[in-house]
Coordinates of C-alpha atoms in Angstrom, one line a residue:
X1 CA -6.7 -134.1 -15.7
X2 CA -8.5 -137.1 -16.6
X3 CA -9.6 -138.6 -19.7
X4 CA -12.9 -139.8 -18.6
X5 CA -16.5 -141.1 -20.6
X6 CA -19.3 -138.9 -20.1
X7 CA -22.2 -141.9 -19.8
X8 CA -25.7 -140.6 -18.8
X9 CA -26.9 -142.5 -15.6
X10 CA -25.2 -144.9 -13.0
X11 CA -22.8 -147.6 -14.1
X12 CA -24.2 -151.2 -15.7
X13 CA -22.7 -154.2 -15.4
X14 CA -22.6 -156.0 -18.8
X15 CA -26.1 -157.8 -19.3
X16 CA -26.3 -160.8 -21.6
X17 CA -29.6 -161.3 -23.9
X18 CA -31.4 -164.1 -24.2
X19 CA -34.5 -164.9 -25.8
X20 CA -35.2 -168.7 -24.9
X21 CA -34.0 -168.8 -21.9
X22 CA -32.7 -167.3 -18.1
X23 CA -28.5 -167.2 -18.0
X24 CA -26.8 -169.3 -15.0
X25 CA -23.3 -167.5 -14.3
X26 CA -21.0 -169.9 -12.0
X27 CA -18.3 -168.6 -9.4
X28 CA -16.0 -170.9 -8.7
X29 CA -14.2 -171.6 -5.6
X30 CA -13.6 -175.1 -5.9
X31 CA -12.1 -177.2 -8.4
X32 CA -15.9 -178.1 -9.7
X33 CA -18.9 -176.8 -10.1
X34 CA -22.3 -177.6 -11.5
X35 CA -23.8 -175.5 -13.0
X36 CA -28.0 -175.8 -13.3
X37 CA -29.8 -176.0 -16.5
X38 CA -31.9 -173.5 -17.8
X39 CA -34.8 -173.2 -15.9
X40 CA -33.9 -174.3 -13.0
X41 CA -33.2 -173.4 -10.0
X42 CA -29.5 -173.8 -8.6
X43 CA -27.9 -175.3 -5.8
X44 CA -24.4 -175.6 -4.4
X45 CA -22.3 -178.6 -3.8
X46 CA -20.7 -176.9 -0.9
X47 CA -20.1 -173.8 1.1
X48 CA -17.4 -172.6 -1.1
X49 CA -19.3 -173.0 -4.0
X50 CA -21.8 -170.8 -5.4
X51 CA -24.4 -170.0 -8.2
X52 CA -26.2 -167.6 -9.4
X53 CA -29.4 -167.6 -11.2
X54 CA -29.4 -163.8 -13.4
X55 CA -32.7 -163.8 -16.0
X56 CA -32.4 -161.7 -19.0
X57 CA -34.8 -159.1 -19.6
X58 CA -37.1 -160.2 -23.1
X59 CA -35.9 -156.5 -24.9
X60 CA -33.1 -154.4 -24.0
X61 CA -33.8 -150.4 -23.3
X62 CA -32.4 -147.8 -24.7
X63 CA -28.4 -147.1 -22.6
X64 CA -28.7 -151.0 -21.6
X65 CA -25.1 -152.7 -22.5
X66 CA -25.5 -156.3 -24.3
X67 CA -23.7 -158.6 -25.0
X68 CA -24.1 -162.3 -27.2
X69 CA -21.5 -165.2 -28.3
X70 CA -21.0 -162.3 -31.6
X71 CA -20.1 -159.3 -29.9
X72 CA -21.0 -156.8 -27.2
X73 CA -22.3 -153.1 -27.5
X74 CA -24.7 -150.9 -25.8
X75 CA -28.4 -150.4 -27.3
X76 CA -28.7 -146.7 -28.5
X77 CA -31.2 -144.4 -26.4
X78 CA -34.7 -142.9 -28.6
X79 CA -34.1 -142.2 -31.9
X80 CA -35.0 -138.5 -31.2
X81 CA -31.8 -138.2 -28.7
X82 CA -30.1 -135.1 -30.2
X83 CA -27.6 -134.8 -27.5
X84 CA -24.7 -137.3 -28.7
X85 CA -21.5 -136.1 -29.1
X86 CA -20.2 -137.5 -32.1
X87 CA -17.3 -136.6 -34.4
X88 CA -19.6 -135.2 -37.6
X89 CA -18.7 -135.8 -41.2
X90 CA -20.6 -134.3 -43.9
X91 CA -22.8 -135.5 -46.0
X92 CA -24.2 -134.4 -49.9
X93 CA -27.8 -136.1 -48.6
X94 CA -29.7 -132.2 -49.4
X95 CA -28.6 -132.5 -53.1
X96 CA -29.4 -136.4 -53.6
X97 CA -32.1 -139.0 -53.5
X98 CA -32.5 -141.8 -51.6
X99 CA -33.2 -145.4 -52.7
X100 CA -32.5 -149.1 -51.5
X101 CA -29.2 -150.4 -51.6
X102 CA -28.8 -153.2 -54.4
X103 CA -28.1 -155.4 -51.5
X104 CA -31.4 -154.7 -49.5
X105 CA -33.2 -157.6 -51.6
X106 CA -30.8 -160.1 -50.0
X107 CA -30.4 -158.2 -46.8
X108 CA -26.9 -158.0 -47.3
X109 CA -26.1 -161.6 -47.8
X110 CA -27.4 -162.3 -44.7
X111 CA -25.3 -159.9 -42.9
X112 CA -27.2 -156.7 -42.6
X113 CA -26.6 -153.0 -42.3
X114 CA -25.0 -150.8 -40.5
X115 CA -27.1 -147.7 -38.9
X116 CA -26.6 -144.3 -39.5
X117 CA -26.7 -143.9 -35.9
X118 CA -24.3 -147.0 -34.9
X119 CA -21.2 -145.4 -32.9
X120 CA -17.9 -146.4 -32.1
X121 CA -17.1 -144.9 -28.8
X122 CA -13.1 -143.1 -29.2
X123 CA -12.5 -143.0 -25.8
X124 CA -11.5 -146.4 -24.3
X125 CA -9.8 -145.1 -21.4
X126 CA -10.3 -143.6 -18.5
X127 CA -7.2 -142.7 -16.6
X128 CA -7.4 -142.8 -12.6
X129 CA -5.3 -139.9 -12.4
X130 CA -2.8 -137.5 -14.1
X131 CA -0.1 -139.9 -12.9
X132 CA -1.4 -142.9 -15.2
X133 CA 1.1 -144.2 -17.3
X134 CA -0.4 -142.1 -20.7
X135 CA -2.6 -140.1 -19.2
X136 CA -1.4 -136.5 -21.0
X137 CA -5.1 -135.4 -22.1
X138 CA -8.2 -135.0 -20.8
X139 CA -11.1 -135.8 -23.0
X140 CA -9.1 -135.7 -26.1
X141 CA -6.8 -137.7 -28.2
X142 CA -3.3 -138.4 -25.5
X143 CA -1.3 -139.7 -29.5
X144 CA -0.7 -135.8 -30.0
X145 CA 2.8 -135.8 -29.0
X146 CA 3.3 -132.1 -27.8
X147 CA 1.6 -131.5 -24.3
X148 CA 0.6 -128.3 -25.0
X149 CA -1.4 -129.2 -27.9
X150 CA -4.8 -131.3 -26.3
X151 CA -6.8 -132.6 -29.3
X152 CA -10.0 -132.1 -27.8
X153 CA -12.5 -135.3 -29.5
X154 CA -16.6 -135.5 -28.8
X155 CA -17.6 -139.0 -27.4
X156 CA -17.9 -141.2 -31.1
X157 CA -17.4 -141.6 -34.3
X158 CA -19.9 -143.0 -37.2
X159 CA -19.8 -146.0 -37.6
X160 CA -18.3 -147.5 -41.2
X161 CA -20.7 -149.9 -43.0
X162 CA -23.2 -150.2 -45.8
X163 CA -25.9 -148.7 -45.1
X164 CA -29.5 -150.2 -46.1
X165 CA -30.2 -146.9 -48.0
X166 CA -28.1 -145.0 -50.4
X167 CA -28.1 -141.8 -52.4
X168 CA -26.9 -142.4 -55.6
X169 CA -27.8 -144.6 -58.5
X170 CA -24.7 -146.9 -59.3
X171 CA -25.7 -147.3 -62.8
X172 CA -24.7 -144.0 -63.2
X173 CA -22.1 -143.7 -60.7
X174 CA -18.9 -142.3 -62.0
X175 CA -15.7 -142.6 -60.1
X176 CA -12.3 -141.9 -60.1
X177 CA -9.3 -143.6 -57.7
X178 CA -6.0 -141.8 -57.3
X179 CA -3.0 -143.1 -55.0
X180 CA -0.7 -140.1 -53.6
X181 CA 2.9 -139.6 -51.4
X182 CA 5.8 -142.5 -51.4
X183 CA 5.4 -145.7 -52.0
X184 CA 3.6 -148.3 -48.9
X185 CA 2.7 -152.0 -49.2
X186 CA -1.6 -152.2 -50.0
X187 CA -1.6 -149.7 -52.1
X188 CA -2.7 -151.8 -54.8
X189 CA -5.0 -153.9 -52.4
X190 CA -6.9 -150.9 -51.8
X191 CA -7.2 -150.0 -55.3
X192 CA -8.3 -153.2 -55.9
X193 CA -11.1 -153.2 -53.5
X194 CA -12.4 -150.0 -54.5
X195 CA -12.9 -151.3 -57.7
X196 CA -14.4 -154.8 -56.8
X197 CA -17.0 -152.8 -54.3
X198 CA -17.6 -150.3 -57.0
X199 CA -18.9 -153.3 -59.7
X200 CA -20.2 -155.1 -56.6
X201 CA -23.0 -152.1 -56.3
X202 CA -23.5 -152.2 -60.7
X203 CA -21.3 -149.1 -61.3
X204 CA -20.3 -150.3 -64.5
X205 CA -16.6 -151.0 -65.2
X206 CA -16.2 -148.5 -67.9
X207 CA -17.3 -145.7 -65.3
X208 CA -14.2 -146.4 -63.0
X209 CA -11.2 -144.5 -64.1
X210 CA -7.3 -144.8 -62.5
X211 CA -5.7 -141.1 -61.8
X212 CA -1.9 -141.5 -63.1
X213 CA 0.6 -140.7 -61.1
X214 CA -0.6 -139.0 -58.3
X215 CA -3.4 -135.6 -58.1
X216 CA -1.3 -134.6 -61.4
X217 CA -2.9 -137.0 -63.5
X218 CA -6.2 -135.2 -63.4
X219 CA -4.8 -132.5 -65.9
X220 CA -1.0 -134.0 -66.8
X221 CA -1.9 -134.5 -70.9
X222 CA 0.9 -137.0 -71.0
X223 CA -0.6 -138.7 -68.2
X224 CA -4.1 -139.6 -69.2
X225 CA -6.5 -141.7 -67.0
X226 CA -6.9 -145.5 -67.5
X227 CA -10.1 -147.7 -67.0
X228 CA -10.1 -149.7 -64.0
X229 CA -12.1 -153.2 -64.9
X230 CA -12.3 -155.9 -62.5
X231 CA -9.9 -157.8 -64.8
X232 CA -7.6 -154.9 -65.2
X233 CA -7.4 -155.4 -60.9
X234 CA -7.0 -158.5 -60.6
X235 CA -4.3 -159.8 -59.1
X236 CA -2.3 -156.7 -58.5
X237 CA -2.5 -157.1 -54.7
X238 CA 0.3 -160.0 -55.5
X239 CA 2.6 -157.1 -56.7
X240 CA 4.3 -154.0 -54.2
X241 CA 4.1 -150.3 -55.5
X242 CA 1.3 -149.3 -57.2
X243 CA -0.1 -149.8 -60.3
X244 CA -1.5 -146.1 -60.8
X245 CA 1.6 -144.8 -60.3
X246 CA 2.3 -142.0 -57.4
X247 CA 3.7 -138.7 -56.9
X248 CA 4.5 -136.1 -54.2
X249 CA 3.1 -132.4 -54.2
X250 CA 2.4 -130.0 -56.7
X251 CA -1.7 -130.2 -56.6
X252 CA -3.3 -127.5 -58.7
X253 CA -6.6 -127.7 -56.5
X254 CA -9.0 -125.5 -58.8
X255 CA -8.0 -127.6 -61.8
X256 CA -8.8 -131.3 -60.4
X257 CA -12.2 -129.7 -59.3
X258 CA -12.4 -128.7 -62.9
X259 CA -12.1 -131.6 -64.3
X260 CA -13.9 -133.6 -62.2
X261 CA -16.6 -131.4 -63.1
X262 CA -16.0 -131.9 -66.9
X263 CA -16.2 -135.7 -66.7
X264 CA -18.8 -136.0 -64.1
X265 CA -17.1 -137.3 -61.6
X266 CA -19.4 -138.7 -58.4
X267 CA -16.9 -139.6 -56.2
X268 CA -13.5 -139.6 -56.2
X269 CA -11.1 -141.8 -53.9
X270 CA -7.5 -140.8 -52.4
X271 CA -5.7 -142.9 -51.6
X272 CA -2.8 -140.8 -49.2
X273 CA -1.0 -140.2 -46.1
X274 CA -1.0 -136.7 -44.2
X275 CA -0.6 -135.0 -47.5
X276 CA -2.4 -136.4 -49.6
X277 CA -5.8 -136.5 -46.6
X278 CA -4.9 -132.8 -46.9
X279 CA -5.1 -132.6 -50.6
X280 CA -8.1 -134.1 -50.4
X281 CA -9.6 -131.6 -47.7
X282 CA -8.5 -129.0 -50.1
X283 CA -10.2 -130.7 -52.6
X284 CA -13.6 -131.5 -50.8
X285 CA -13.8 -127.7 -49.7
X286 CA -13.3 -126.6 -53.8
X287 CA -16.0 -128.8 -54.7
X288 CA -18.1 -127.3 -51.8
X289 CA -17.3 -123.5 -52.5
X290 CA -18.5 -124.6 -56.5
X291 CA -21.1 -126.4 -55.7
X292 CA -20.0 -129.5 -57.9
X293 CA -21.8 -132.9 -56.3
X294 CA -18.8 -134.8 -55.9
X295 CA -17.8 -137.5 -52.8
X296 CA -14.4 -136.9 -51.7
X297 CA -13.4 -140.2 -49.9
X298 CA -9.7 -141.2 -48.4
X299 CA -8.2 -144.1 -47.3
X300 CA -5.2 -143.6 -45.0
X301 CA -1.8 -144.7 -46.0
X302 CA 1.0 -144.0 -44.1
X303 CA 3.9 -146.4 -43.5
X304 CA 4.8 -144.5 -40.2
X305 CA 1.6 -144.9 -38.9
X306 CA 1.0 -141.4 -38.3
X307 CA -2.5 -140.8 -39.5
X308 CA -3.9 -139.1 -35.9
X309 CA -6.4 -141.3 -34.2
X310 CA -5.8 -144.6 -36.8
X311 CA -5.0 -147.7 -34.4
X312 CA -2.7 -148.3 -37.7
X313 CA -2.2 -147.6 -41.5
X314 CA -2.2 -150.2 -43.6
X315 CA 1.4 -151.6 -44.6
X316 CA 2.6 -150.9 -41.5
X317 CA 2.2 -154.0 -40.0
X318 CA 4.4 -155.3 -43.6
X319 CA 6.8 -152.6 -42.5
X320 CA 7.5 -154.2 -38.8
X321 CA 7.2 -157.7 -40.4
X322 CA 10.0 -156.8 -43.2
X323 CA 11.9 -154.5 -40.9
X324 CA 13.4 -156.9 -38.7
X325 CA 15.2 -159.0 -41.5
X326 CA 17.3 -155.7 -41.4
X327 CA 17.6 -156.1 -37.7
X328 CA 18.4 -159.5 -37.6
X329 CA 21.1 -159.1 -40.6
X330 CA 22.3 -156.2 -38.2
X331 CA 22.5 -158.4 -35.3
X332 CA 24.7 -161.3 -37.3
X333 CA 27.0 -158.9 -39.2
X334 CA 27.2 -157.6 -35.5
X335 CA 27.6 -160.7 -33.0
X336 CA 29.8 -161.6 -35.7
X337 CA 32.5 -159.0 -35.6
X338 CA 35.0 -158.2 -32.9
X339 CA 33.3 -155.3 -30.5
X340 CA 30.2 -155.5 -33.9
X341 CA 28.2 -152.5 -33.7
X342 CA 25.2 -153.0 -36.4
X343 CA 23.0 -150.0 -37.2
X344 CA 19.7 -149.9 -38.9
X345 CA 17.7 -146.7 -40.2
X346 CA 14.0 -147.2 -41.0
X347 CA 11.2 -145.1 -41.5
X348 CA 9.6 -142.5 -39.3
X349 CA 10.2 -138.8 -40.4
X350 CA 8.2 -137.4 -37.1
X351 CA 7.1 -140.7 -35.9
X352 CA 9.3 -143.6 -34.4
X353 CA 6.3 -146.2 -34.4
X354 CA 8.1 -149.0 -37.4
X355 CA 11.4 -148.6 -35.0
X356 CA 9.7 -149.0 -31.7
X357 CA 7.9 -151.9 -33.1
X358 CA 10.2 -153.6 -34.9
X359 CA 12.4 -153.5 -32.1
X360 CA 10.3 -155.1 -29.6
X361 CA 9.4 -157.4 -32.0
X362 CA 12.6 -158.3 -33.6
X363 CA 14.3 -159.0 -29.6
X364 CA 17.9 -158.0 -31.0
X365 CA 17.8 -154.6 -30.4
X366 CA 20.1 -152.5 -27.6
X367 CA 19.2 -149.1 -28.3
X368 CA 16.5 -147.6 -30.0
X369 CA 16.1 -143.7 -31.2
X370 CA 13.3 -142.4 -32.2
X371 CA 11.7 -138.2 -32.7
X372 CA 9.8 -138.4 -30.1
X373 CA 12.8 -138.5 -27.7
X374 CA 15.6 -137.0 -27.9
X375 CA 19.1 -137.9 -27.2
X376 CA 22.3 -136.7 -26.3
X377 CA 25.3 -138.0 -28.7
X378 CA 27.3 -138.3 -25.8
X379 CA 25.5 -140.3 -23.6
X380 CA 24.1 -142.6 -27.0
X381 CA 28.2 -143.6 -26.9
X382 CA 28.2 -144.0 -23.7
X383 CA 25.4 -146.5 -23.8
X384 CA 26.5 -148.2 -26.5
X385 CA 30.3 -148.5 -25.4
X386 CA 28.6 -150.2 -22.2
X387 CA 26.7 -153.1 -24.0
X388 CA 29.5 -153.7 -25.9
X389 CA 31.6 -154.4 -23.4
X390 CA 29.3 -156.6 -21.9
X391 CA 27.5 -158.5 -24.6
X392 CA 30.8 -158.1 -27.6
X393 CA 28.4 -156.5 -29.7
X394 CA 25.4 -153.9 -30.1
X395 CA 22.5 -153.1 -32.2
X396 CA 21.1 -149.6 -32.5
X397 CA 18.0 -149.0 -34.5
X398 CA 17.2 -145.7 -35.3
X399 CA 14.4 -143.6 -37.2
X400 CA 14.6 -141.5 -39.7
X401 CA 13.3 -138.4 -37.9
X402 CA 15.7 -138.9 -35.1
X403 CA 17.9 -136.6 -33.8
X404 CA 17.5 -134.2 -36.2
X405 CA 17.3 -131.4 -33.3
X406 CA 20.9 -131.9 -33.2
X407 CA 21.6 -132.2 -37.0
X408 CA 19.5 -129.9 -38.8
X409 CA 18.3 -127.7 -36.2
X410 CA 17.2 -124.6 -37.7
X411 CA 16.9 -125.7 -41.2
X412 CA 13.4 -124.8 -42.8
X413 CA 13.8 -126.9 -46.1
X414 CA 11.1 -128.7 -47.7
X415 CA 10.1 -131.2 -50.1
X416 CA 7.5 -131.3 -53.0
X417 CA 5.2 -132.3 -50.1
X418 CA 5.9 -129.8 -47.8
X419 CA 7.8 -132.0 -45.1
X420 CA 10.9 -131.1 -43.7
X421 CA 13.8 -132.0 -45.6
X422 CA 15.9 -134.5 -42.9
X423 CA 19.4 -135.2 -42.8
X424 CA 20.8 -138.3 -42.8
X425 CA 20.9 -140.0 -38.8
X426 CA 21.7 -142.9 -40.4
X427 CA 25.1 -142.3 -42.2
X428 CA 26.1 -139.4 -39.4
X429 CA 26.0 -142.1 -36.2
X430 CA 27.8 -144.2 -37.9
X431 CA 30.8 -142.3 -39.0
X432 CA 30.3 -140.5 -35.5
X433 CA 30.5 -144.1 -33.8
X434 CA 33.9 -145.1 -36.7
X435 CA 35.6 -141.8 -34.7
X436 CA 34.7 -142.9 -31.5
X437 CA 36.3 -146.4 -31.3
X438 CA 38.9 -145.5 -33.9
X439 CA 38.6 -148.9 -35.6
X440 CA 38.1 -151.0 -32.5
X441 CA 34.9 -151.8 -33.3
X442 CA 33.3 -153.5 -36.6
X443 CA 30.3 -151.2 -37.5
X444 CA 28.0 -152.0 -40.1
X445 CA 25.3 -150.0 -41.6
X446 CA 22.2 -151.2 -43.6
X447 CA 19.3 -148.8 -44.4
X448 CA 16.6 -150.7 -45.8
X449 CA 13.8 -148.1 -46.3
X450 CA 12.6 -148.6 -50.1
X451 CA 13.2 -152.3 -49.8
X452 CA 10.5 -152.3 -47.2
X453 CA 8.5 -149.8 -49.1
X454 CA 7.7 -151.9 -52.5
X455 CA 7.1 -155.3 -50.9
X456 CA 3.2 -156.8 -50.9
X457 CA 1.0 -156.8 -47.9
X458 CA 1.7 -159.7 -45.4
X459 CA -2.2 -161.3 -44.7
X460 CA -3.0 -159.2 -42.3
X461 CA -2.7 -156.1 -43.9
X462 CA -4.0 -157.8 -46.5
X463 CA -7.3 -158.0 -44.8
X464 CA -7.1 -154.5 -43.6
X465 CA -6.8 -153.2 -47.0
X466 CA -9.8 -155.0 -48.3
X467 CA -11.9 -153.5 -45.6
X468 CA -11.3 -150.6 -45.5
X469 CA -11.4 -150.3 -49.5
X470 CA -14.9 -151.3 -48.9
X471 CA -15.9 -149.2 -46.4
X472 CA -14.7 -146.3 -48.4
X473 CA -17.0 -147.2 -51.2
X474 CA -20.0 -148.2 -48.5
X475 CA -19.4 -144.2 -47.1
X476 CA -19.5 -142.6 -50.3
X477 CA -22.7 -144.6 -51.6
X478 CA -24.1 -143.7 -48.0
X479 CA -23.2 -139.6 -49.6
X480 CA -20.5 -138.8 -46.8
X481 CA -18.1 -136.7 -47.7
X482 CA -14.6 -135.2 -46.7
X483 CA -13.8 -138.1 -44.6
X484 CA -11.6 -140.6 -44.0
X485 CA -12.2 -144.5 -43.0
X486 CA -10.2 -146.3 -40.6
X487 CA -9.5 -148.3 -37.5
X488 CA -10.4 -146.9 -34.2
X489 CA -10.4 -148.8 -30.7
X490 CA -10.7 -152.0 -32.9
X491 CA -13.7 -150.6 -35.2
X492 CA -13.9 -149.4 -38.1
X493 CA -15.2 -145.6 -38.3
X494 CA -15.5 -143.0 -40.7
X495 CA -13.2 -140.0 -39.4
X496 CA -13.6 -135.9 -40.7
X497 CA -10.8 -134.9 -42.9
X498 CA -9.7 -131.9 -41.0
X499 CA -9.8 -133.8 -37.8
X500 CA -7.0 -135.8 -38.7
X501 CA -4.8 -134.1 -40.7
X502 CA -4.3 -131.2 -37.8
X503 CA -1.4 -133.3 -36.2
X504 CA 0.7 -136.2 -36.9
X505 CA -0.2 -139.4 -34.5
X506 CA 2.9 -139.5 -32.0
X507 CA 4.7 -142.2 -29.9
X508 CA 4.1 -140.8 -26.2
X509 CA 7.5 -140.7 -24.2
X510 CA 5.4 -141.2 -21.4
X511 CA 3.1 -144.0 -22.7
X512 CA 3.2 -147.8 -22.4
X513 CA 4.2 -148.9 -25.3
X514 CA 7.6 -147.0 -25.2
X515 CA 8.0 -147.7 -21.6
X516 CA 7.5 -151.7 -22.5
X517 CA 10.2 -151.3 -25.0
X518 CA 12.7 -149.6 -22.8
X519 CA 11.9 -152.2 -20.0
X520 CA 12.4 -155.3 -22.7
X521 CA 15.6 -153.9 -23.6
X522 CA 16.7 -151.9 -20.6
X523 CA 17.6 -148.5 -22.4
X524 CA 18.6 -146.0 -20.3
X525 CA 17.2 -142.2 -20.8
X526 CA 19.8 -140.5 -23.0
X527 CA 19.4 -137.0 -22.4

């Protein structure tokens, strides 16, 4: 099967605009070349030289690919096209009014808006065969770990963006921001951005309101909201955790859409990982079946990156960064023991991407385990006896969700949340490892998994955060709905709800990125 673009007509090459004047393209086959001037015509200094003359057309069609020194895109075919295949989130347009955006009379400083019918293509690759490195799913989402399972996806996703028009008055905006599920570094920059887009539109700050402690707060009496100013914000990006507070589980559905019908809520803002996106579906489909006029919004946080079709969650690009201090402490304690076997746990309950990363990343890593693969113990101290003997010492660097196949197989335990309850790989290989060697080898243990949880953003997911707190705020002012905003192929998109939440994103066994890491550190299969 292949995954492969469904693209009306015959292939383009990549045209660039121009409105002045005709585009000279050089190839090279000499050292130089000169290359004519606009306008006129070219000629070559010798036979291995050559140039090209290519004029621009004055106005791109519809389908025509462009491209210019700020990007590149394909112009969208007539307006009345209603064949696209795009990934549809709802909207609450029937039950509102439309009216120019408070940053129409500026044109958005300059910048401009983003259509309703700008597209973000989520297919980028086309696979040659079945036998392409990744290539598990055909026209679907190839993140989805089990085979079996083929998420299949239309051709795009809606663009994020603020949009020149929007649908409700921010004056009288009222809006609600709760964070939900462990702790993950950005919470508090997304909070933060929420509530600087929010005044940045005139909601006033007194119409902004801070859910404590997780979905709970909307009817916990102890745990009454809090006003969320600009000044009350600021700053908290600085600090890890979040300043809402958080909590797993235990959403009484019909009650938040209760009182977000008592105080008027127009959109409310979750802030969550699987769970919590799910909450929120429940949520958005409450407020549908009542007929309250409420935007449900999320943002996707998930320090294992396992938010399906996300390029990445924010804080997980913290999480690598700080999760190789561990593995570098792992590799001294290690290289400086006799025989040193260091071992490191981090996150990843069903998704190994923090290890996998933060082992390529780190470069001191021997052996890494991760859900996605599993692993026999015997051959794991096999491996490991063998690098020890050659290097003197070894670092394994294992993810939560490993081997639990082997530990906990059968077990049906959950948590507030609903996950399943894991045992501890961490603690199990390295008493497994202590009998192995019986005390001929130095083994050291460090989990570092709430250290890495409560730090602050590194810059670039500080960057991440900001965006995608705004593009939350420019959705729900735009009157979508039961969506989520993220990073897809590079762009930012807004994503359905359901969509995401059916699976957990996946490393693929068979995928490059795990077969880079096995290559850079020449792991052996361990089944």
């Amino acid at each position: 099967m292949l995954l492969r673009h469904r693209l009306a007509g015959t292939a383009r090459a990549p045209t660039i605009v121009s409105k002045s004047s005709p585009c000279v393209i050089a190839i090279r086959a000499a050292p130089r070349t000169r290359v004519a001037k606009p306008g006129l015509s070219a000629t070559s200094e010798s036979k291995s030289e050559q140039t090209v003359t290519v004029k621009a057309p004055e106005t791109p069609k519809g389908g025509d690919f462009i491209a210019g020194p700020y990007g590149l895109g394909r112009v969208s075919l007539d307006a009345a096209d209603t064949t696209e295949d795009v990934l549809e989130v709802p909207t609450l347009r029937h039950m509102l009014q439309p009216r120019d955006s408070p940053f129409a009379l500026d044109n958005n400083s300059g910048g401009g808006f983003v259509g309703d019918r700008d597209k973000v293509r989520l297919h980028a690759m086309q696979f040659e065969s079945t036998e392409s490195s990744g290539a598990t799913c055909e026209n679907g989402d190839n993140n989805v770990f089990d085979e079996d399972t083929c998420l299949i996806l239309p051709e795009w996703a809606i663009r994020s963006g603020p949009r020149k028009r929007i649908f409700f008055d921010p004056e009288k905006v009222t809006a609600a921001i709760v964070t939900c599920g462990g702790l993950c570094p950005g919470l508090n920059d997304v909070v933060q951005n929420i509530v600087f887009t929010l005044t940045d539109y005139g909601v006033p700050e007194d119409q902004i309101l801070g859910i404590r402690y997780g979905l709970r707060g909307f009817y916990e009496r102890e745990d009454k909201p809090i006003t969320l100013t600009r000044d009350t914000v600021d700053g908290i990006h600085l600090k890890g955790g979040t300043m809402l507070g958080t909590s797993r589980g235990g959403a009484n559905i019909k009650e938040i859409v209760r009182r977000i019908d008592l105080w008027g809520l127009d959109m409310v803002f979750v802030i969550g990982g699987n769970g919590g996106n799910a909450a929120a579906d429940a949520i958005q489909q409450e407020v549908e079946r009542q007929g309250v006029r409420c935007v449900v919004a999320g943002v996707p946080k998930s320090i294992d990156n396992d938010i399906l079709l996300v390029d990445k969650c924010f804080g997980f690009d913290t999480a690598v960064e700080e999760a190789q201090r561990a593995l570098l402490a792992a590799k001294v304690e290690a290289s400086s023991g006799y025989k040193g076997l260091g071992i490191v746990k981090l996150m990843g309950r069903s998704s190994g991407f923090i290890a996998m990363q933060a082992s390529m990343a780190s470069g001191v890593v021997d052996v890494c385990l991760i859900p996605e693969v599993p692993f026999s113990l015997e051959k794991l101290k096999q491996c490991v006896a063998g690098v020890l003997e050659k290097k003197g010492h070894c670092v394994v660097c294992v993810a939560e969700g490993a081997g639990q196949d082997i530990l906990a197989a059968g077990s049906t335990a959950t948590d507030a949340s609903g996950n399943a309850i894991l045992a501890d790989v961490g603690t199990w290989l390295r008493d497994e490892f202590k009998k192995h060697f019986k005390g001929e080898s130095d083994v050291k243990y460090i989990d570092p998994s709430y250290i890495i949880r409560s730090i602050p953003t590194t810059s670039n997911d500080r960057i991440y955060c900001k965006v995608l707190g705004q593009g939350a705020v420019h959705g729900a002012f735009a009157a979508y709905t039961g969506f989520t905003v993220g990073l897809v192929n590079t762009h930012y998109v807004y994503l359905p709800i359901p969509t995401i939440i059916q699976a957990p994103r996946r490393v693929n066994p068979k995928g490059r990125r795990w077969n880079r890491l096995k290559t850079a550190i020449n792991q052996p299969d361990l089944v």
